[in-house]
Coordinates of C-alpha atoms in Angstrom, one line a residue:
V1 CA 105.5 116.9 100.8
S2 CA 104.5 120.3 101.9
V3 CA 101.1 120.5 103.7
D4 CA 99.9 124.0 104.7
G5 CA 103.5 125.2 104.3
K6 CA 105.0 122.5 106.6
P7 CA 107.1 119.5 105.5
V8 CA 105.5 116.1 106.0
R9 CA 107.4 112.8 105.8
L10 CA 105.6 109.6 105.0
Q11 CA 107.0 106.3 106.3
L12 CA 105.5 103.3 104.7
C13 CA 105.4 99.8 106.2
D14 CA 104.4 97.1 103.8
T15 CA 103.4 94.1 105.9
A16 CA 103.4 90.4 105.0
G17 CA 100.0 88.8 104.9
Q18 CA 101.0 85.2 105.5
D19 CA 99.8 83.5 108.6
E20 CA 103.4 82.8 109.8
F21 CA 103.8 86.6 110.2
D22 CA 100.7 87.1 112.4
K23 CA 102.7 87.7 115.6
L24 CA 105.3 90.0 114.0
R25 CA 103.0 92.1 111.8
P26 CA 101.4 94.1 114.8
L27 CA 104.9 95.4 115.7
C28 CA 104.5 97.7 112.6
Y29 CA 101.2 99.0 113.8
T30 CA 102.4 100.8 117.0
N31 CA 102.8 104.3 115.6
A32 CA 100.6 104.1 112.5
D33 CA 98.5 107.2 111.8
I34 CA 96.7 105.6 108.8
F35 CA 96.2 102.1 107.3
L36 CA 96.1 101.6 103.5
L37 CA 94.2 98.3 103.4
C38 CA 94.8 96.9 100.0
F39 CA 93.1 94.1 98.1
S40 CA 93.2 93.1 94.4
V41 CA 90.0 93.8 92.5
V42 CA 90.6 90.6 90.6
S43 CA 91.0 88.4 93.7
P44 CA 87.7 87.9 95.5
S45 CA 89.6 86.0 98.3
S46 CA 91.8 89.0 99.0
F47 CA 88.6 91.1 99.2
Q48 CA 87.0 88.7 101.5
N49 CA 90.0 88.9 103.8
V50 CA 89.4 92.7 104.2
S51 CA 86.5 92.2 106.6
E52 CA 87.3 88.7 107.9
K53 CA 91.0 89.1 108.7
W54 CA 92.5 92.6 108.2
V55 CA 89.9 94.9 109.8
P56 CA 89.6 92.9 113.0
E57 CA 93.4 92.7 113.3
I58 CA 93.8 96.5 112.7
R59 CA 91.0 97.4 115.1
C60 CA 92.4 95.1 117.7
H61 CA 95.8 97.0 117.7
C62 CA 94.7 100.5 116.5
P63 CA 91.0 100.9 117.2
K64 CA 90.8 104.5 116.1
A65 CA 93.3 104.8 113.3
P66 CA 91.7 105.6 109.9
I67 CA 91.6 103.0 107.1
I68 CA 91.7 103.8 103.5
L69 CA 90.4 100.8 101.5
V70 CA 92.5 100.4 98.3
G71 CA 91.4 98.3 95.3
T72 CA 94.6 97.4 93.4
Q73 CA 95.1 96.0 89.9
S74 CA 92.1 98.0 88.6
D75 CA 93.6 97.7 85.1
L76 CA 92.9 93.9 85.1
R77 CA 89.2 94.1 85.8
E78 CA 88.3 93.9 82.1
D79 CA 91.3 91.8 81.1
V80 CA 90.1 88.8 79.1
K81 CA 92.7 86.4 80.4
V82 CA 92.0 87.3 84.0
L83 CA 88.2 87.0 83.4
I84 CA 88.6 83.5 81.9
E85 CA 90.7 82.4 84.8
L86 CA 88.2 83.8 87.3
D87 CA 85.4 82.1 85.4
K88 CA 87.1 78.7 85.8
C89 CA 86.5 79.1 89.5
K90 CA 83.1 80.6 89.0
E91 CA 84.3 84.0 90.2
K92 CA 84.2 87.5 89.0
P93 CA 86.3 90.6 89.7
V94 CA 85.2 92.6 92.8
S95 CA 82.8 95.4 91.6
E96 CA 83.5 99.0 92.6
E97 CA 80.0 99.0 94.1
A98 CA 80.8 96.0 96.4
A99 CA 84.1 97.6 97.4
K100 CA 82.4 100.9 98.2
L101 CA 79.8 99.1 100.3
C102 CA 82.6 97.3 102.2
A103 CA 84.3 100.6 102.8
E104 CA 81.1 102.0 104.4
E105 CA 80.7 98.9 106.5
I106 CA 84.2 99.0 107.9
K107 CA 83.9 102.7 108.4
A108 CA 86.9 103.4 106.1
A109 CA 87.8 107.0 105.5
S110 CA 87.6 106.4 101.7
Y111 CA 87.8 103.8 98.9
I112 CA 90.1 104.3 96.0
E113 CA 90.9 102.0 93.1
C114 CA 94.4 102.2 91.5
S115 CA 96.7 100.5 89.1
A116 CA 100.5 100.4 89.6
L117 CA 100.8 99.3 86.0
T118 CA 99.0 102.4 84.5
Q119 CA 99.7 104.7 87.5
K120 CA 96.0 105.5 87.6
N121 CA 95.0 107.0 91.0
L122 CA 98.3 106.3 92.7
K123 CA 98.8 109.9 93.7
E124 CA 95.2 110.0 94.9
V125 CA 95.9 107.1 97.2
F126 CA 98.8 108.8 98.8
D127 CA 97.1 112.2 98.9
A128 CA 94.1 110.6 100.8
A129 CA 96.5 108.8 103.1
I130 CA 98.3 112.1 104.0
V131 CA 95.1 114.0 104.6
A132 CA 93.6 111.3 106.8
G133 CA 96.9 110.7 108.6
I134 CA 97.3 114.3 109.4
Q135 CA 93.7 114.7 110.6
Y136 CA 94.1 111.6 112.8
S137 CA 97.4 112.8 114.2
D138 CA 96.0 116.2 115.0
T139 CA 93.1 114.6 116.9
Q140 CA 95.5 112.4 118.9
Q141 CA 97.7 115.4 119.9
Q142 CA 95.1 118.1 120.4
P143 CA 91.7 116.5 120.9
K144 CA 89.8 119.8 121.2
K145 CA 91.9 122.0 119.0
S146 CA 92.4 119.9 115.9
K147 CA 92.7 121.7 112.6
C148 CA 90.5 120.6 109.8
R149 CA 92.7 120.1 106.7
T150 CA 91.2 119.3 103.4
P151 CA 92.8 118.5 100.0
D152 CA 91.9 122.0 98.9
K153 CA 94.1 123.5 101.7
M154 CA 97.1 121.3 100.8
K155 CA 99.9 122.8 98.9
N156 CA 102.7 121.2 96.9
L157 CA 101.5 117.8 97.9
S158 CA 103.9 115.9 95.6
K159 CA 107.2 117.9 96.0
S160 CA 108.6 117.3 99.5
W161 CA 109.3 114.6 102.1
W162 CA 106.5 112.9 104.1
K163 CA 106.4 112.4 107.8
K164 CA 103.4 110.3 108.7
Y165 CA 103.3 106.7 109.5
C166 CA 101.3 104.6 107.0
C167 CA 100.9 100.9 107.2
F168 CA 100.0 98.8 104.2
V169 CA 98.2 95.5 104.8

């Protein structure tokens, strides 16, 4: 990716969420400039883990790194089979409003819903990660002289290599 005429490389680290990886997972956090904290919009328990498990863990190891809250599987929110299965457990999909409120509460840089199946908003997730990661990296390297980069100033965002550290949880 080219941002303001400079190549940027993105390194992704998709971490395992199982308890048995609790001691290994933080090893991926060391150089992270941004966290994409993902949950399924059709899994209320994964949404509950955002504030109960993932945010405390991230803040323990990287207290200032930005978080982008990402609601995945947005294509399934209205799926009849999924709704029937959720109803059996007296559950409903996570509403966009609830997720946005959570994003505010955890002080996330943003909230974005996406679908890998339909590709809806996938590019937006990575664009937001790149912008937030660059802004965070700039503040870490030059606390008083950081440049403010916005999506409007970004050029050729999908045509080059990425060089930011991004951690998926």
